[in-house]
XYZ file of C-alpha atoms in Angstrom:
464
model
C -18.478 9.046 24.129
C -19.349 7.363 27.433
C -17.376 7.823 30.639
C -15.948 4.301 30.247
C -14.680 4.968 26.732
C -11.016 5.763 26.244
C -9.567 7.855 23.445
C -7.205 6.171 20.982
C -4.955 8.150 18.627
C -3.040 6.273 15.911
C -0.437 7.953 13.707
C 0.344 5.899 10.624
C 3.553 6.122 8.629
C 4.383 4.596 5.264
C 2.599 2.052 3.125
C -1.051 1.154 2.649
C -0.473 -2.065 4.575
C 0.268 0.081 7.612
C -2.988 1.952 7.004
C -4.785 -1.397 7.008
C -2.920 -2.527 10.136
C -3.846 0.675 11.970
C -7.519 0.079 11.259
C -7.250 -3.485 12.512
C -5.554 -2.254 15.700
C -8.572 -0.037 16.236
C -10.821 -3.068 15.644
C -8.872 -5.070 18.255
C -9.114 -2.284 20.839
C -12.766 -1.335 20.319
C -14.160 -4.217 22.436
C -12.080 -3.102 25.435
C -13.382 0.458 25.310
C -11.078 2.408 22.985
C -12.599 4.772 20.455
C -10.513 6.378 17.719
C -9.920 10.102 18.150
C -8.346 12.591 15.743
C -6.883 14.559 18.667
C -3.633 13.345 20.178
C -3.506 15.978 22.919
C -5.971 14.324 25.276
C -5.676 10.694 24.143
C -5.522 7.857 26.638
C -3.396 5.838 24.258
C -1.161 6.863 21.346
C 0.156 4.340 18.820
C 2.847 5.269 16.309
C 2.537 2.684 13.531
C 5.928 3.015 11.891
C 7.539 2.271 8.528
C 11.222 1.451 8.005
C 11.351 2.009 4.244
C 11.977 5.745 4.054
C 15.190 7.504 4.993
C 15.691 8.452 8.653
C 12.523 6.572 9.589
C 13.674 5.848 13.141
C 14.731 9.441 13.806
C 11.280 10.661 12.786
C 9.793 8.334 15.375
C 12.069 9.663 18.139
C 11.207 13.216 17.134
C 7.496 12.428 17.418
C 8.046 10.770 20.802
C 9.728 13.979 21.950
C 6.589 15.931 21.046
C 4.421 13.410 22.865
C 6.329 13.578 26.163
C 4.836 16.929 27.329
C 1.346 15.578 26.577
C 2.060 12.579 28.787
C 3.296 14.841 31.571
C 0.215 17.040 31.354
C -2.044 13.984 31.443
C -0.224 12.718 34.540
C -0.561 16.093 36.289
C -4.314 15.772 35.853
C -4.307 12.344 37.466
C -4.532 10.370 34.242
C -2.152 8.372 32.092
C -1.334 8.364 28.393
C -0.084 4.975 27.204
C 2.369 5.272 24.321
C 3.131 2.442 21.918
C 5.491 2.136 18.959
C 4.303 -0.434 16.429
C 5.221 -1.552 12.938
C 8.500 -2.097 11.163
C 10.741 0.341 13.059
C 9.497 -1.283 16.256
C 10.313 -4.721 14.873
C 13.813 -3.715 13.793
C 14.814 -1.511 16.719
C 12.590 -2.511 19.618
C 15.218 -2.727 22.356
C 16.858 0.529 21.278
C 13.500 2.321 21.366
C 12.965 1.111 24.915
C 16.422 2.374 25.885
C 16.259 5.748 24.130
C 12.619 6.599 24.881
C 11.752 5.472 28.437
C 8.312 7.066 28.201
C 7.262 4.349 25.724
C 5.072 1.714 27.376
C 4.809 -0.834 24.562
C 6.839 -1.784 21.501
C 5.434 -4.432 19.184
C 5.941 -5.609 15.630
C 3.474 -5.917 12.749
C 2.810 -9.605 13.461
C 1.742 -9.256 17.093
C -0.842 -6.478 17.304
C -3.617 -9.031 17.775
C -2.175 -9.363 21.307
C -2.741 -5.679 22.103
C -5.337 -6.208 24.866
C -2.886 -8.412 26.807
C -0.069 -5.913 26.259
C -2.221 -3.063 27.563
C -3.179 -5.070 30.634
C 0.498 -5.762 31.285
C 1.560 -2.128 30.733
C -1.303 -0.767 32.850
C -0.240 -2.505 36.044
C 0.719 -0.256 38.917
C 4.412 -0.966 38.432
C 4.202 0.427 34.911
C 5.734 -2.632 33.319
C 7.254 -2.110 29.867
C 6.182 -4.458 27.075
C 8.380 -5.548 24.169
C 6.768 -8.010 21.731
C 8.690 -8.356 18.482
C 8.556 -12.124 18.078
C 7.296 -13.760 14.930
C 4.497 -15.815 16.479
C 3.628 -19.318 15.318
C -0.061 -18.453 15.164
C -1.486 -16.400 12.297
C -2.595 -13.027 13.652
C -5.532 -12.969 11.214
C -7.041 -15.951 13.046
C -7.305 -13.781 16.169
C -8.546 -10.477 14.742
C -12.216 -9.502 15.091
C -14.409 -9.624 12.010
C -15.437 -5.984 12.193
C -13.822 -3.992 9.412
C -14.644 -0.317 9.097
C -15.105 0.932 5.554
C -14.538 4.640 5.075
C -15.945 5.372 1.640
C -16.380 3.218 -1.448
C -12.762 2.069 -1.806
C -10.652 0.122 0.646
C -7.655 -2.099 1.268
C -7.490 -5.752 2.240
C -4.270 -7.488 3.280
C -3.995 -10.974 1.766
C -0.268 -11.685 2.103
C 2.592 -10.508 4.279
C 6.325 -10.891 4.439
C 8.967 -11.539 1.826
C 11.386 -14.338 0.952
C 13.216 -12.453 -1.804
C 15.920 -10.737 0.299
C 16.699 -7.876 -2.072
C 19.958 -6.466 -0.749
C 18.513 -2.975 -0.163
C 15.348 -4.004 1.678
C 14.480 -4.500 5.356
C 11.071 -6.115 4.796
C 12.187 -9.759 5.261
C 13.651 -8.753 8.620
C 10.704 -6.675 9.824
C 7.693 -8.502 8.327
C 9.142 -12.009 8.264
C 8.735 -14.800 5.735
C 6.009 -14.857 3.110
C 2.673 -15.943 4.556
C -0.761 -15.931 2.955
C -4.251 -15.828 4.407
C -6.782 -18.494 3.491
C -8.916 -17.692 0.431
C -12.149 -18.074 2.409
C -11.102 -15.577 5.092
C -10.280 -13.033 2.372
C -13.536 -13.598 0.500
C -15.517 -13.349 3.748
C -13.808 -10.076 4.663
C -14.440 -8.705 1.163
C -18.135 -9.547 1.498
C -18.335 -7.720 4.836
C -16.603 -4.711 3.305
C -19.017 -4.682 0.362
C -21.969 -4.930 2.752
C -20.560 -1.814 4.460
C -20.500 0.124 1.182
C -17.262 -0.859 -0.556
C -17.211 -0.934 -4.364
C -13.464 -1.249 -5.034
C -10.828 -3.234 -3.147
C -7.048 -3.127 -3.367
C -5.414 -6.381 -2.282
C -2.250 -5.768 -0.278
C 0.951 -7.674 0.276
C 4.681 -7.088 0.393
C 4.805 -9.481 -2.568
C 1.101 -9.695 -3.225
C 1.399 -11.835 -6.344
C 3.339 -14.427 -4.336
C -0.018 -15.197 -2.710
C -0.354 -18.930 -2.008
C -3.316 -19.433 0.317
C -4.609 -22.889 1.114
C -8.197 -23.524 0.059
C -10.772 -25.594 1.937
C -9.945 -28.522 -0.350
C -6.287 -28.407 0.707
C -5.160 -27.102 -2.670
C -3.036 -23.991 -3.030
C -4.590 -20.905 -4.608
C -2.570 -18.361 -6.543
C -3.529 -14.714 -6.912
C -5.189 -15.319 -10.281
C -7.640 -17.799 -8.785
C -8.307 -15.529 -5.812
C -9.033 -12.585 -8.128
C -11.546 -14.701 -10.038
C -13.291 -15.708 -6.821
C -13.455 -12.110 -5.604
C -14.911 -11.046 -8.945
C -17.916 -13.245 -8.078
C -18.618 -11.277 -4.881
C -21.846 -9.445 -5.633
C -21.346 -5.685 -5.420
C -17.554 -5.736 -5.683
C -17.045 -3.868 -8.933
C -13.303 -3.207 -9.046
C -10.226 -5.149 -7.954
C -6.612 -3.967 -7.763
C -3.483 -5.341 -6.111
C -0.106 -4.038 -4.944
C 2.857 -4.490 -4.632
C 3.920 -7.169 -7.083
C 7.273 -8.712 -7.958
C 8.201 -9.652 -11.547
C 9.304 -13.115 -10.435
C 5.825 -13.931 -9.135
C 3.797 -12.854 -12.173
C 2.628 -16.290 -13.305
C 0.657 -17.184 -16.442
C -2.654 -17.625 -14.619
C -2.455 -14.128 -13.161
C -1.504 -12.697 -16.549
C -4.542 -14.419 -18.086
C -6.731 -12.983 -15.324
C -5.807 -9.484 -16.499
C -7.409 -10.298 -19.842
C -10.317 -12.400 -18.578
C -11.607 -10.673 -15.416
C -13.265 -7.339 -16.213
C -13.335 -6.347 -12.527
C -9.512 -6.457 -12.440
C -8.500 -2.918 -13.334
C -6.112 -2.282 -16.268
C -3.446 -0.806 -14.008
C -0.436 -2.671 -12.666
C 2.350 -1.552 -10.354
C 5.299 -3.781 -11.321
C 8.543 -2.664 -9.650
C 11.744 -3.221 -11.629
C 14.170 -1.023 -9.580
C 16.820 -0.758 -12.328
C 17.356 -1.318 -16.039
C 20.915 -2.539 -15.528
C 21.463 -6.291 -15.295
C 24.575 -5.632 -13.236
C 22.590 -3.600 -10.710
C 19.705 -6.079 -10.715
C 22.178 -8.811 -9.799
C 23.688 -6.641 -7.063
C 20.192 -6.011 -5.740
C 19.466 -9.784 -5.768
C 16.374 -9.222 -7.883
C 16.959 -12.501 -9.798
C 15.529 -11.209 -13.060
C 17.102 -9.358 -15.959
C 15.916 -6.390 -17.971
C 15.027 -8.744 -20.835
C 12.984 -10.900 -18.437
C 11.062 -7.775 -17.511
C 10.531 -6.780 -21.162
C 9.150 -10.243 -22.005
C 6.806 -10.064 -19.018
C 5.518 -6.639 -20.058
C 4.884 -7.954 -23.587
C 2.846 -10.885 -22.234
C 0.814 -8.600 -19.987
C 0.045 -6.159 -22.779
C -0.894 -9.015 -25.086
C -3.386 -10.214 -22.460
C -4.693 -6.698 -21.708
C -3.826 -4.190 -24.469
C -5.143 -1.204 -22.483
C -2.974 -2.010 -19.447
C -1.177 0.961 -17.874
C 2.036 0.270 -15.976
C 3.690 1.866 -12.972
C 6.958 0.891 -11.313
C 9.580 1.554 -8.639
C 13.155 2.669 -9.302
C 16.204 3.104 -7.110
C 18.954 5.394 -8.372
C 22.427 5.663 -6.919
C 22.598 2.079 -5.720
C 26.136 1.248 -4.497
C 28.443 0.826 -7.474
C 25.983 2.233 -10.036
C 27.900 3.664 -12.985
C 26.827 6.149 -15.642
C 26.208 3.200 -17.969
C 24.045 1.426 -15.382
C 21.942 4.551 -15.026
C 21.752 4.914 -18.817
C 20.395 1.347 -18.961
C 17.637 2.359 -16.556
C 16.715 5.320 -18.753
C 16.607 3.001 -21.789
C 14.279 0.622 -19.956
C 11.910 3.434 -19.028
C 11.883 4.666 -22.618
C 11.221 1.180 -23.993
C 8.481 0.199 -21.531
C 6.672 3.531 -21.275
C 5.069 3.997 -17.854
C 1.674 5.488 -18.667
C 0.573 5.680 -15.046
C 3.734 7.225 -13.687
C 6.223 5.588 -11.346
C 7.977 6.024 -8.039
C 11.694 6.765 -7.973
C 13.980 7.157 -4.992
C 17.593 7.781 -4.125
C 19.247 4.794 -2.553
C 19.677 5.154 1.193
C 21.283 2.507 3.355
C 19.108 0.488 5.723
C 20.989 -0.855 8.748
C 21.358 -4.612 8.644
C 20.875 -4.970 4.884
C 23.728 -6.302 2.715
C 23.862 -3.209 0.494
C 24.532 -0.990 3.510
C 27.877 -2.712 4.021
C 29.102 -2.154 0.444
C 31.977 0.318 0.341
C 31.216 1.774 -3.113
C 28.504 4.206 -1.929
C 27.688 7.088 -4.284
C 27.683 10.750 -3.347
C 24.412 12.541 -2.677
C 25.182 14.950 -5.517
C 25.372 12.105 -8.058
C 22.205 10.527 -6.703
C 20.373 13.871 -6.817
C 21.353 14.467 -10.438
C 20.305 11.005 -11.571
C 17.021 11.126 -9.673
C 16.158 14.461 -11.263
C 16.784 13.122 -14.778
C 14.774 9.952 -14.201
C 11.840 11.799 -12.664
C 11.689 14.242 -15.572
C 11.343 11.311 -17.984
C 8.737 9.517 -15.871
C 6.704 12.682 -15.387
C 6.793 13.375 -19.133
C 5.460 9.871 -19.838
C 2.658 10.275 -17.313
C 1.768 13.699 -18.693
C 1.617 12.298 -22.232
C -0.730 9.533 -21.070
C -3.001 12.008 -19.276
C -3.018 14.312 -22.306
C -4.214 11.410 -24.464
C -7.416 11.109 -22.408
C -9.520 14.098 -23.636
C -12.150 12.836 -26.069
C -12.237 9.353 -24.534
C -15.158 7.908 -22.594
C -14.154 5.938 -19.504
C -15.920 4.466 -16.453
C -15.301 6.482 -13.282
C -16.030 5.369 -9.731
C -17.077 8.471 -7.810
C -15.770 8.560 -4.258
C -16.507 11.941 -2.688
C -17.443 15.576 -3.080
C -14.934 17.885 -4.747
C -13.576 21.149 -3.421
C -15.972 23.245 -5.480
C -19.733 23.287 -4.831
C -21.522 20.713 -6.983
C -18.274 18.972 -7.918
C -17.584 15.251 -7.510
C -14.251 13.427 -7.588
C -13.707 9.851 -8.659
C -11.029 7.563 -10.057
C -10.495 6.257 -13.551
C -9.510 2.616 -14.114
C -5.935 3.964 -14.163
C -6.242 5.661 -10.743
C -6.345 9.160 -12.224
C -8.543 11.595 -10.275
C -11.533 12.635 -12.381
C -13.628 15.734 -11.629
C -17.179 16.366 -12.872
C -20.148 18.507 -11.915
C -22.853 16.203 -10.628
C -25.264 15.378 -7.783
C -24.064 13.749 -4.555
C -26.194 10.664 -5.257
C -23.627 9.579 -7.845
C -21.070 8.892 -5.077
C -20.495 5.146 -5.062
C -21.600 4.768 -8.675
C -19.484 3.899 -11.689
C -20.465 6.394 -14.355
C -19.418 6.622 -17.990
C -17.689 9.979 -18.403
C -16.373 11.794 -21.437
C -13.028 13.407 -20.605
C -12.821 17.020 -21.764
C -9.499 18.297 -20.408
C -6.505 17.627 -18.147
C -4.968 19.824 -15.478
C -1.788 18.530 -13.880
C -2.392 14.913 -12.906
C -6.182 15.321 -12.847
C -8.813 14.770 -15.519
C -11.999 16.760 -15.983
C -15.087 15.551 -17.784
C -18.821 15.230 -17.996
C -21.148 12.271 -17.498
C -22.527 10.569 -20.579
C -26.313 10.675 -20.498
C -28.393 7.519 -20.957
C -30.208 8.092 -24.226
C -32.996 10.636 -23.995
C -33.227 10.268 -20.219
C -31.700 12.978 -18.079
C -29.658 10.387 -16.200
C -25.922 9.617 -16.319
C -25.034 6.305 -17.941
C -23.978 3.934 -15.196
C -21.481 1.228 -16.065
C -23.158 -2.123 -15.481
C -21.371 -4.825 -13.518
C -20.714 -7.088 -16.500
C -18.809 -4.265 -18.194
C -17.012 -2.859 -15.130
């Protein structure tokens, strides 16, 4: 690190889109001399990239700012300065309050404005110590202003293709913190994917708040859906696996469903949040689909891709949820069968959302009991799916060394961790493996050898 280089520490909360955003912040700051450090204590700049989805998200940010304050003071005593920024969705929702409650914060900016970081730093670095608040939704697309450099750490990575949400589910803050649905151009996504592959990527996960609402404008002026984009990415040489998250049932169109059956690079795993099995609760949540709509969609997906594994999101204890509403959710889970597990949460009010103002809020005890019952069922389904794997041969993309000497860890098409004994040179390869046993959520196996040769059988691109 040269004397002109400054240390940048970024703490990332929440979703994979925030992980992507944090990396792009680092890309934006690299040309002006900031190098990412894993040590906050002596950083020249600290960014807290926040998430508003989880309970008490804002309080966690204030707690972290309290821990940072002594570091700032120590830096100042030595004649230096530690710039502190709060970014992301909490910043977008509560920017002015953050400035008022935490005067040591130099910059507060939302997820749509981090491409303006160099200007913000210049403003905050003036002698007067000017505070910067930038939580507008700019007219310009931030992706048009970000540098091309994209660091790839390993053989898998994330690529944001769509942001924002127009659905306005009554429990969700995303439309207020990320703004309206907006999609990147297909060519910019394909170009970024090619750069990532050139840097060593083999698998990409496409990100968006409603990723299957993707509607980018092509060079010919025509609108692309996610199905067409997936097909184009499948033609990128060296990109062997494609995934996407998070999807909405209302945006799962026929072309995307067909892509699941026609594009071998598109993995047979789909996260398709339903939130509840009760039509009454779905209406209260403003989901604008019914349980039967969801069942019909699942049937179409499984007809297109019979080996598809499903995951989902559930909220229990939504305001007004009765025992019967919860029973309907259990029935839905039993009928669908979530092979790849699912994510379930207790409802917690988000300030400014319609559901937070509903008087019929449930007790924590009721929510705890329902969550426990739902999670037991979901975990049993996932365990049954994992226990069905021994004896099967599946392609595994190996990502890194395991904890034990000589061990490698990779991912199945269904995102299960798979452990084998093998040489480091297999990292980055997709190898046919015979699964021998399961332990917890992990699979263990052995590579299938290629005929009489003492070489593992690598899955060829056409069969990925």
